[in-house]
Amino acid sequence: MAATAYNQNIFSSSELFRNYLTCGNLHSARQVFEKLEKPDVFLWNGLIIGYARYGFHEQVISLYNRMQKTCNRPDKYTFPSVLKACGGLADMKGGEKVHNCIIKCGLDSNVVVTSALVGMYAKCQRMRNARKLFDEMPKRDVTAWNAMIASYAQNGHFEEALTLFRKMETSCLKASSATFAILISACAHLSDLEQGKALHDYFIRGQFELNLFVESALVDMYAKCGSIEVARELFEKMSQRNSVSCNAMISGYVHNRLYDEALKVFHEMQLAGVKPDLITATSILPACAHLGDLQQGKLIHGYVIRSGFKVDVFVGSALIDMYTRCGSIEIASQVFDKMSERNVVSWNVMIAGYAMHGHGEDALMLFHQMQRVRVRPDSVTYANILPACAQLAALQQGKVIHKSMKEDGFDSDIFVAGALIDMYVKCGSLEAARQVFDKMPERDLVSWTSMIAGYGMHGHGDEVLSLFNQMQKSGVKPDHVTFVAVLSACSHTGLVDEGLHYFDQMIADYRITPRMEHYACMVDLLGRAGLLEKAYAFIERMPFEPDAGVLGALLSACRIHNNVELGERMAEVLLKMEPDNVGFYISLSNIYAGVGRWDDVAKLRSVIKDIGLKKDPGCSWVEADNRVHAFRMGDKSHPQFELIYATLEDLARQMKKEGYVPNTNFVLHDLEAEEKESILCGHSEKLAIAFGLINTSPGTVIRVTKNLRACGDCHNATKFISKIVGRDIIVRDTTRFHHFKGGVCSCGDYW
């Protein structure tokens, strides 16, 4: 009687256990299981399979290890779930131990178990082991083929996945719908529309069962292959939709840069009662980022938090990118700091965000932090950090990063090489930029344009034209950006006829319609050359209204050539367009100062003060001992300020002996000459040069970056300084580079 009651109790508990498993209540099922004295292999398998189904990999391994210590021997139903857990944890050693146990149990020829082994090795990125097992299988069913095809696709071997499918066709096995979903996704990753269409046709002819996964894969494939209309048509025809299909359509629109359409699908999805998931957030946030829609981005961020979703590396990276592109760099930094896990993409988007917003020092600090925590930079990391070095003119740090880039094997990456050329150019090392350019195994439009722009910024007009001709002969077709670089170079070097020729060539030979920036270059070209009336006539002939950039170029030319009448006309128009732009007031003040009209200078200063405008303070940067030091006009905050000013006073005495006369017109105050000289002495670029002379060894090139156009007096003074100290001095202002050597500037005083 007792034995009968005991057996009934076991049966009752086992039945309760199965009911809990069927309902997905693992917690209650586990409680019942733990109360059983001697659960049999069926009960062990039930719990292991249940945990595996919901992705609780650690629990699966723990139960498997406990099971082995009992008299219950794992069987063909146990191993697939355990192998799935090993793959999910990327536990190669654990997977190999399970493989050995499978061999001991004589199950290594079982198709289902071997298919699970294939999947485990693939998830541990051991594709050779996976393929060897597959090839050695005496008999393969659809599950085995699916496992191997999926393994290739999961590891990015999409061509191999498609090749294996063709081989599967010859074995007279009919692929499942799951296989088609995998293969169609492979075509999406390869952007192989032709193969994708062929698979779609094959699927229709074979009368396979159409399900949500296949439909979603088709939407994704057509969208990523550029057939967004077909993707939308398939999406509209779907009898039902889930988050997977909506995500495919959203990411498809984002992929095709149709960001507004992506947001529409996102809103439609919610109205239809389809709940967005983490993949939805990852897919839609780039649309908010590119549209600059901070409000919508914040709403999605709030939804993620309210839904209790864990902000993983994918969502976190998308949030950082959205906030940085929308200008909220501080919130982006907060998201980054709160991430419990980061991958290289997370670091990259934060570094790019800092660089994008001019926070070069923060970008460099983050890059060094990334290296300290042993996250290996990729090509995108280097392409993002090099612009930060360029912003700061941090040549030494740029060189260190270049060395690191070589060690990591990215020196031949065409994308990174373009960023490297730009960094060297903007740090004033044109020779290093050219060396990188010459060593490139192949050059794209970006690398040609970067090198052309570099020569232009450094005032080497002849080199620009020579390189542009080489580019044309190489078969690389210039675009509108290339022509901006060429026309700008002609402007800075006084090549008027050549500039007019290339402007006409752009239209006639390359069918490029001139944009606002091309007209600005041409006005600047004619204006710098003193052809002010021709520049004005050029503006009059424009097919659209000129913007402030075009008219501002003519105003600057009026300042160079002291043309008061035309300057006043341009300033009047510009101040109506942008009444809060203090730069236009300053340019007009410079024109008045240049002809000695100090009363008008004073009136303008009074107007600026009354309306509350402030001039951007002059700031210059110089690198020493792998650190970038900043100086403002009249700056006395630096620990070495006494030595810096003493050095400048000593240089001033020597310069005067050499014939230097301070150009006090660049002080917009009607002061005594001695007071004006004192003010000129405190200009930021002079402070930076003096600091560089003090803190670098003799013969070292001094490299200074300035946030404003260099003033005429500083330009003249730097020529004298370069001769007295016997040093090369390179100054980069907002428009170009000036190489000072032996008392001469590379610009030939044409700037």
GROMACS .gro file of C-alpha atoms in nm, residues 122-489:
model
  368
  122ALA     CA    1   3.015   2.758  -3.538
  123LYS     CA    2   2.907   2.977  -3.246
  124CYS     CA    3   3.254   2.932  -3.097
  125GLN     CA    4   3.389   3.050  -3.437
  126ARG     CA    5   3.550   2.714  -3.517
  127MET     CA    6   3.417   2.682  -3.870
  128ARG     CA    7   3.675   2.421  -3.975
  129ASN     CA    8   3.564   2.188  -3.695
  130ALA     CA    9   3.199   2.249  -3.787
  131ARG     CA   10   3.256   2.174  -4.156
  132LYS     CA   11   3.467   1.866  -4.079
  133LEU     CA   12   3.185   1.720  -3.869
  134PHE     CA   13   2.932   1.801  -4.139
  135ASP     CA   14   3.141   1.641  -4.415
  136GLU     CA   15   3.198   1.326  -4.206
  137MET     CA   16   2.828   1.273  -4.135
  138PRO     CA   17   2.727   0.939  -4.295
  139LYS     CA   18   2.374   1.068  -4.347
  140ARG     CA   19   2.249   1.426  -4.357
  141ASP     CA   20   1.891   1.539  -4.323
  142VAL     CA   21   1.742   1.886  -4.371
  143THR     CA   22   1.829   1.976  -4.010
  144ALA     CA   23   2.198   1.903  -4.071
  145TRP     CA   24   2.208   2.109  -4.390
  146ASN     CA   25   2.023   2.393  -4.216
  147ALA     CA   26   2.269   2.384  -3.927
  148MET     CA   27   2.571   2.413  -4.157
  149ILE     CA   28   2.415   2.681  -4.379
  150ALA     CA   29   2.310   2.880  -4.071
  151SER     CA   30   2.660   2.840  -3.926
  152TYR     CA   31   2.818   2.997  -4.232
  153ALA     CA   32   2.567   3.283  -4.232
  154GLN     CA   33   2.609   3.354  -3.858
  155ASN     CA   34   2.985   3.385  -3.902
  156GLY     CA   35   2.959   3.617  -4.202
  157HIS     CA   36   3.051   3.353  -4.462
  158PHE     CA   37   2.754   3.436  -4.683
  159GLU     CA   38   2.902   3.313  -5.013
  160GLU     CA   39   2.977   2.975  -4.853
  161ALA     CA   40   2.619   2.957  -4.722
  162LEU     CA   41   2.481   3.009  -5.074
  163THR     CA   42   2.729   2.762  -5.226
  164LEU     CA   43   2.626   2.497  -4.973
  165PHE     CA   44   2.260   2.555  -5.057
  166ARG     CA   45   2.331   2.484  -5.424
  167LYS     CA   46   2.506   2.163  -5.316
  168MET     CA   47   2.203   2.076  -5.102
  169GLU     CA   48   1.978   2.107  -5.408
  170THR     CA   49   2.178   1.834  -5.586
  171SER     CA   50   2.122   1.595  -5.292
  172CYS     CA   51   1.746   1.590  -5.368
  173LEU     CA   52   1.662   1.735  -5.027
  174LYS     CA   53   1.397   2.004  -5.013
  175ALA     CA   54   1.504   2.308  -4.815
  176SER     CA   55   1.283   2.427  -4.532
  177SER     CA   56   1.136   2.773  -4.492
  178ALA     CA   57   1.395   2.833  -4.218
  179THR     CA   58   1.674   2.764  -4.470
  180PHE     CA   59   1.526   3.018  -4.710
  181ALA     CA   60   1.505   3.284  -4.440
  182ILE     CA   61   1.877   3.231  -4.368
  183LEU     CA   62   1.975   3.237  -4.736
  184ILE     CA   63   1.770   3.547  -4.815
  185SER     CA   64   1.939   3.722  -4.521
  186ALA     CA   65   2.276   3.618  -4.668
  187CYS     CA   66   2.180   3.789  -4.996
  188ALA     CA   67   2.087   4.101  -4.797
  189HIS     CA   68   2.432   4.112  -4.637
  190LEU     CA   69   2.597   4.063  -4.976
  191SER     CA   70   2.367   4.322  -5.142
  192ASP     CA   71   2.313   4.049  -5.404
  193LEU     CA   72   1.974   4.144  -5.549
  194GLU     CA   73   1.999   3.902  -5.841
  195GLN     CA   74   2.059   3.600  -5.615
  196GLY     CA   75   1.790   3.724  -5.375
  197LYS     CA   76   1.534   3.746  -5.656
  198ALA     CA   77   1.630   3.397  -5.777
  199LEU     CA   78   1.573   3.255  -5.428
  200HIS     CA   79   1.240   3.438  -5.404
  201ASP     CA   80   1.129   3.289  -5.737
  202TYR     CA   81   1.249   2.942  -5.631
  203PHE     CA   82   1.051   2.975  -5.308
  204ILE     CA   83   0.731   3.067  -5.497
  205ARG     CA   84   0.773   2.788  -5.755
  206GLY     CA   85   0.841   2.532  -5.482
  207GLN     CA   86   0.520   2.630  -5.305
  208PHE     CA   87   0.698   2.653  -4.971
  209GLU     CA   88   0.509   2.762  -4.663
  210LEU     CA   89   0.524   3.139  -4.634
  211ASN     CA   90   0.572   3.255  -4.277
  212LEU     CA   91   0.658   3.577  -4.096
  213PHE     CA   92   1.029   3.498  -4.083
  214VAL     CA   93   1.058   3.444  -4.459
  215GLU     CA   94   0.845   3.751  -4.535
  216SER     CA   95   1.053   3.965  -4.300
  217ALA     CA   96   1.375   3.832  -4.453
  218LEU     CA   97   1.245   3.922  -4.801
  219VAL     CA   98   1.155   4.276  -4.690
  220ASP     CA   99   1.503   4.314  -4.539
  221MET     CA  100   1.677   4.174  -4.848
  222TYR     CA  101   1.497   4.395  -5.102
  223ALA     CA  102   1.547   4.705  -4.886
  224LYS     CA  103   1.920   4.644  -4.832
  225CYS     CA  104   1.966   4.569  -5.202
  226GLY     CA  105   1.816   4.908  -5.292
  227SER     CA  106   1.469   4.791  -5.405
  228ILE     CA  107   1.286   4.978  -5.132
  229GLU     CA  108   0.961   4.997  -5.333
  230VAL     CA  109   0.947   4.616  -5.364
  231ALA     CA  110   1.024   4.585  -4.993
  232ARG     CA  111   0.738   4.820  -4.907
  233GLU     CA  112   0.499   4.635  -5.140
  234LEU     CA  113   0.580   4.302  -4.969
  235PHE     CA  114   0.545   4.465  -4.629
  236GLU     CA  115   0.200   4.606  -4.718
  237LYS     CA  116   0.081   4.264  -4.843
  238MET     CA  117   0.171   4.083  -4.519
  239SER     CA  118  -0.146   3.946  -4.357
  240GLN     CA  119   0.004   3.999  -4.015
  241ARG     CA  120   0.311   4.177  -3.885
  242ASN     CA  121   0.525   4.143  -3.579
  243SER     CA  122   0.821   4.338  -3.443
  244VAL     CA  123   1.061   4.144  -3.671
  245SER     CA  124   0.883   4.250  -3.992
  246CYS     CA  125   0.838   4.611  -3.874
  247ASN     CA  126   1.204   4.627  -3.774
  248ALA     CA  127   1.303   4.501  -4.119
  249MET     CA  128   1.104   4.780  -4.286
  250ILE     CA  129   1.236   5.048  -4.049
  251SER     CA  130   1.600   4.943  -4.091
  252GLY     CA  131   1.540   4.921  -4.468
  253TYR     CA  132   1.427   5.282  -4.484
  254VAL     CA  133   1.721   5.391  -4.266
  255HIS     CA  134   1.959   5.195  -4.492
  256ASN     CA  135   1.820   5.389  -4.790
  257ARG     CA  136   1.837   5.722  -4.600
  258LEU     CA  137   1.458   5.762  -4.600
  259TYR     CA  138   1.451   5.864  -4.237
  260ASP     CA  139   1.106   6.025  -4.237
  261GLU     CA  140   0.956   5.706  -4.382
  262ALA     CA  141   1.129   5.502  -4.111
  263LEU     CA  142   0.964   5.716  -3.844
  264LYS     CA  143   0.624   5.673  -4.015
  265VAL     CA  144   0.655   5.293  -3.996
  266PHE     CA  145   0.760   5.324  -3.633
  267HIS     CA  146   0.444   5.521  -3.552
  268GLU     CA  147   0.224   5.287  -3.763
  269MET     CA  148   0.370   4.991  -3.578
  270GLN     CA  149   0.264   5.134  -3.242
  271LEU     CA  150  -0.085   5.223  -3.368
  272ALA     CA  151  -0.126   4.864  -3.489
  273GLY     CA  152  -0.047   4.737  -3.139
  274VAL     CA  153   0.290   4.586  -3.228
  275LYS     CA  154   0.518   4.640  -2.930
  276PRO     CA  155   0.862   4.783  -3.018
  277ASP     CA  156   1.158   4.587  -2.884
  278LEU     CA  157   1.528   4.659  -2.839
  279ILE     CA  158   1.598   4.592  -3.208
  280THR     CA  159   1.330   4.848  -3.296
  281ALA     CA  160   1.508   5.105  -3.080
  282THR     CA  161   1.844   5.021  -3.239
  283SER     CA  162   1.687   5.053  -3.587
  284ILE     CA  163   1.492   5.378  -3.538
  285LEU     CA  164   1.747   5.581  -3.338
  286PRO     CA  165   1.974   5.636  -3.644
  287ALA     CA  166   1.674   5.796  -3.819
  288CYS     CA  167   1.635   6.041  -3.528
  289ALA     CA  168   2.010   6.102  -3.539
  290HIS     CA  169   2.022   6.191  -3.909
  291LEU     CA  170   1.708   6.405  -3.887
  292GLY     CA  171   1.842   6.584  -3.580
  293ASP     CA  172   1.514   6.493  -3.408
  294LEU     CA  173   1.627   6.512  -3.045
  295GLN     CA  174   1.273   6.511  -2.906
  296GLN     CA  175   1.178   6.183  -3.079
  297GLY     CA  176   1.513   6.033  -2.980
  298LYS     CA  177   1.450   6.121  -2.615
  299LEU     CA  178   1.102   5.964  -2.634
  300ILE     CA  179   1.252   5.638  -2.761
  301HIS     CA  180   1.517   5.649  -2.489
  302GLY     CA  181   1.240   5.699  -2.232
  303TYR     CA  182   1.043   5.405  -2.376
  304VAL     CA  183   1.349   5.179  -2.344
  305ILE     CA  184   1.389   5.276  -1.977
  306ARG     CA  185   1.015   5.243  -1.894
  307SER     CA  186   0.996   4.903  -2.062
  308GLY     CA  187   1.274   4.776  -1.838
  309PHE     CA  188   1.492   4.683  -2.134
  310LYS     CA  189   1.860   4.638  -2.060
  311VAL     CA  190   2.057   4.900  -2.253
  312ASP     CA  191   2.297   4.665  -2.432
  313VAL     CA  192   2.595   4.768  -2.646
  314PHE     CA  193   2.379   4.804  -2.957
  315VAL     CA  194   2.111   5.029  -2.807
  316GLY     CA  195   2.371   5.217  -2.603
  317SER     CA  196   2.581   5.288  -2.912
  318ALA     CA  197   2.273   5.399  -3.108
  319LEU     CA  198   2.173   5.634  -2.824
  320ILE     CA  199   2.523   5.786  -2.806
  321ASP     CA  200   2.524   5.840  -3.182
  322MET     CA  201   2.177   6.000  -3.172
  323TYR     CA  202   2.262   6.237  -2.887
  324THR     CA  203   2.595   6.344  -3.040
  325ARG     CA  204   2.444   6.406  -3.383
  326CYS     CA  205   2.165   6.608  -3.219
  327GLY     CA  206   2.422   6.819  -3.034
  328SER     CA  207   2.365   6.678  -2.683
  329ILE     CA  208   2.722   6.567  -2.619
  330GLU     CA  209   2.683   6.575  -2.238
  331ILE     CA  210   2.386   6.333  -2.241
  332ALA     CA  211   2.577   6.109  -2.484
  333SER     CA  212   2.867   6.102  -2.238
  334GLN     CA  213   2.628   6.011  -1.954
  335VAL     CA  214   2.485   5.720  -2.157
  336PHE     CA  215   2.838   5.601  -2.233
  337ASP     CA  216   2.946   5.620  -1.867
  338LYS     CA  217   2.639   5.421  -1.752
  339MET     CA  218   2.693   5.135  -1.999
  340SER     CA  219   2.781   4.817  -1.806
  341GLU     CA  220   2.929   4.664  -2.118
  342ARG     CA  221   3.097   4.837  -2.412
  343ASN     CA  222   3.233   4.711  -2.740
  344VAL     CA  223   3.453   4.884  -2.997
  345VAL     CA  224   3.145   5.041  -3.161
  346SER     CA  225   3.044   5.208  -2.833
  347TRP     CA  226   3.391   5.360  -2.794
  348ASN     CA  227   3.396   5.464  -3.160
  349VAL     CA  228   3.068   5.657  -3.154
  350MET     CA  229   3.168   5.843  -2.836
  351ILE     CA  230   3.511   5.933  -2.977
  352ALA     CA  231   3.345   6.044  -3.304
  353GLY     CA  232   3.095   6.252  -3.107
  354TYR     CA  233   3.367   6.438  -2.920
  355ALA     CA  234   3.562   6.499  -3.242
  356MET     CA  235   3.246   6.611  -3.427
  357HIS     CA  236   3.177   6.881  -3.168
  358GLY     CA  237   3.533   7.010  -3.145
  359HIS     CA  238   3.617   6.835  -2.817
  360GLY     CA  239   3.947   6.703  -2.950
  361GLU     CA  240   4.112   6.671  -2.608
  362ASP     CA  241   3.819   6.464  -2.474
  363ALA     CA  242   3.836   6.242  -2.783
  364LEU     CA  243   4.208   6.178  -2.728
  365MET     CA  244   4.158   6.109  -2.356
  366LEU     CA  245   3.885   5.856  -2.439
  367PHE     CA  246   4.105   5.690  -2.703
  368HIS     CA  247   4.385   5.644  -2.448
  369GLN     CA  248   4.132   5.512  -2.193
  370MET     CA  249   4.009   5.264  -2.455
  371GLN     CA  250   4.365   5.137  -2.499
  372ARG     CA  251   4.415   5.107  -2.122
  373VAL     CA  252   4.113   4.877  -2.087
  374ARG     CA  253   4.250   4.671  -2.377
  375VAL     CA  254   3.972   4.730  -2.628
  376ARG     CA  255   4.146   4.690  -2.963
  377PRO     CA  256   4.086   4.984  -3.200
  378ASP     CA  257   3.952   4.906  -3.547
  379SER     CA  258   3.970   5.106  -3.869
  380VAL     CA  259   3.671   5.320  -3.765
  381THR     CA  260   3.842   5.409  -3.436
  382TYR     CA  261   4.145   5.543  -3.620
  383ALA     CA  262   3.932   5.726  -3.875
  384ASN     CA  263   3.749   5.895  -3.583
  385ILE     CA  264   4.047   5.985  -3.363
  386LEU     CA  265   4.270   6.131  -3.636
  387PRO     CA  266   4.036   6.431  -3.694
  388ALA     CA  267   4.071   6.510  -3.321
  389CYS     CA  268   4.449   6.533  -3.367
  390ALA     CA  269   4.387   6.753  -3.672
  391GLN     CA  270   4.162   6.990  -3.473
  392LEU     CA  271   4.428   7.035  -3.205
  393ALA     CA  272   4.721   7.033  -3.450
  394ALA     CA  273   4.858   6.761  -3.220
  395LEU     CA  274   5.118   6.630  -3.463
  396GLN     CA  275   5.318   6.426  -3.211
  397GLN     CA  276   5.008   6.248  -3.085
  398GLY     CA  277   4.900   6.195  -3.445
  399LYS     CA  278   5.235   6.030  -3.519
  400VAL     CA  279   5.197   5.800  -3.218
  401ILE     CA  280   4.850   5.699  -3.339
  402HIS     CA  281   4.988   5.643  -3.690
  403LYS     CA  282   5.248   5.405  -3.544
  404SER     CA  283   4.979   5.221  -3.348
  405MET     CA  284   4.768   5.202  -3.663
  406LYS     CA  285   5.055   5.037  -3.852
  407GLU     CA  286   5.105   4.783  -3.573
  408ASP     CA  287   4.735   4.694  -3.588
  409GLY     CA  288   4.755   4.647  -3.965
  410PHE     CA  289   4.531   4.933  -4.075
  411ASP     CA  290   4.789   5.139  -4.265
  412SER     CA  291   4.663   5.005  -4.600
  413ASP     CA  292   4.296   5.080  -4.525
  414ILE     CA  293   4.187   5.340  -4.782
  415PHE     CA  294   3.936   5.500  -4.545
  416VAL     CA  295   4.190   5.541  -4.264
  417ALA     CA  296   4.460   5.661  -4.505
  418GLY     CA  297   4.232   5.947  -4.612
  419ALA     CA  298   4.190   6.054  -4.248
  420LEU     CA  299   4.566   6.022  -4.197
  421ILE     CA  300   4.640   6.249  -4.494
  422ASP     CA  301   4.393   6.505  -4.359
  423MET     CA  302   4.553   6.490  -4.012
  424TYR     CA  303   4.906   6.546  -4.141
  425VAL     CA  304   4.787   6.827  -4.369
  426LYS     CA  305   4.605   7.008  -4.087
  427CYS     CA  306   4.898   6.958  -3.850
  428GLY     CA  307   5.120   7.134  -4.103
  429SER     CA  308   5.323   6.829  -4.210
  430LEU     CA  309   5.258   6.829  -4.582
  431GLU     CA  310   5.558   6.602  -4.652
  432ALA     CA  311   5.422   6.328  -4.423
  433ALA     CA  312   5.078   6.360  -4.586
  434ARG     CA  313   5.234   6.314  -4.930
  435GLN     CA  314   5.429   6.009  -4.812
  436VAL     CA  315   5.106   5.844  -4.696
  437PHE     CA  316   4.939   5.938  -5.025
  438ASP     CA  317   5.224   5.799  -5.238
  439LYS     CA  318   5.231   5.469  -5.045
  440MET     CA  319   4.860   5.400  -5.093
  441PRO     CA  320   4.813   5.087  -5.309
  442GLU     CA  321   4.496   5.243  -5.448
  443ARG     CA  322   4.344   5.588  -5.415
  444ASP     CA  323   3.980   5.687  -5.408
  445LEU     CA  324   3.820   6.025  -5.469
  446VAL     CA  325   3.847   6.118  -5.099
  447SER     CA  326   4.224   6.059  -5.083
  448TRP     CA  327   4.287   6.259  -5.403
  449THR     CA  328   4.066   6.543  -5.281
  450SER     CA  329   4.230   6.547  -4.935
  451MET     CA  330   4.577   6.576  -5.087
  452ILE     CA  331   4.466   6.845  -5.334
  453ALA     CA  332   4.299   7.042  -5.053
  454GLY     CA  333   4.613   7.003  -4.843
  455TYR     CA  334   4.836   7.160  -5.106
  456GLY     CA  335   4.581   7.438  -5.145
  457MET     CA  336   4.571   7.513  -4.771
  458HIS     CA  337   4.951   7.534  -4.770
  459GLY     CA  338   4.957   7.772  -5.064
  460HIS     CA  339   5.112   7.534  -5.321
  461GLY     CA  340   4.890   7.629  -5.614
  462ASP     CA  341   5.112   7.471  -5.880
  463GLU     CA  342   5.115   7.138  -5.693
  464VAL     CA  343   4.734   7.152  -5.671
  465LEU     CA  344   4.697   7.189  -6.046
  466SER     CA  345   4.958   6.921  -6.116
  467LEU     CA  346   4.792   6.673  -5.880
  468PHE     CA  347   4.446   6.754  -6.016
  469ASN     CA  348   4.567   6.677  -6.368
  470GLN     CA  349   4.719   6.347  -6.245
  471MET     CA  350   4.388   6.260  -6.085
  472GLN     CA  351   4.200   6.321  -6.409
  473LYS     CA  352   4.449   6.106  -6.603
  474SER     CA  353   4.412   5.823  -6.348
  475GLY     CA  354   4.043   5.799  -6.436
  476VAL     CA  355   3.911   5.924  -6.101
  477LYS     CA  356   3.628   6.166  -6.170
  478PRO     CA  357   3.629   6.484  -5.956
  479ASP     CA  358   3.314   6.585  -5.772
  480HIS     CA  359   3.188   6.920  -5.641
  481VAL     CA  360   3.410   6.891  -5.329
  482THR     CA  361   3.723   6.843  -5.541
  483PHE     CA  362   3.644   7.157  -5.738
  484VAL     CA  363   3.597   7.355  -5.415
  485ALA     CA  364   3.951   7.249  -5.318
  486VAL     CA  365   4.093   7.344  -5.659
  487LEU     CA  366   3.916   7.682  -5.677
  488SER     CA  367   4.012   7.762  -5.317
  489ALA     CA  368   4.377   7.687  -5.397
   0.00000   0.00000   0.00000
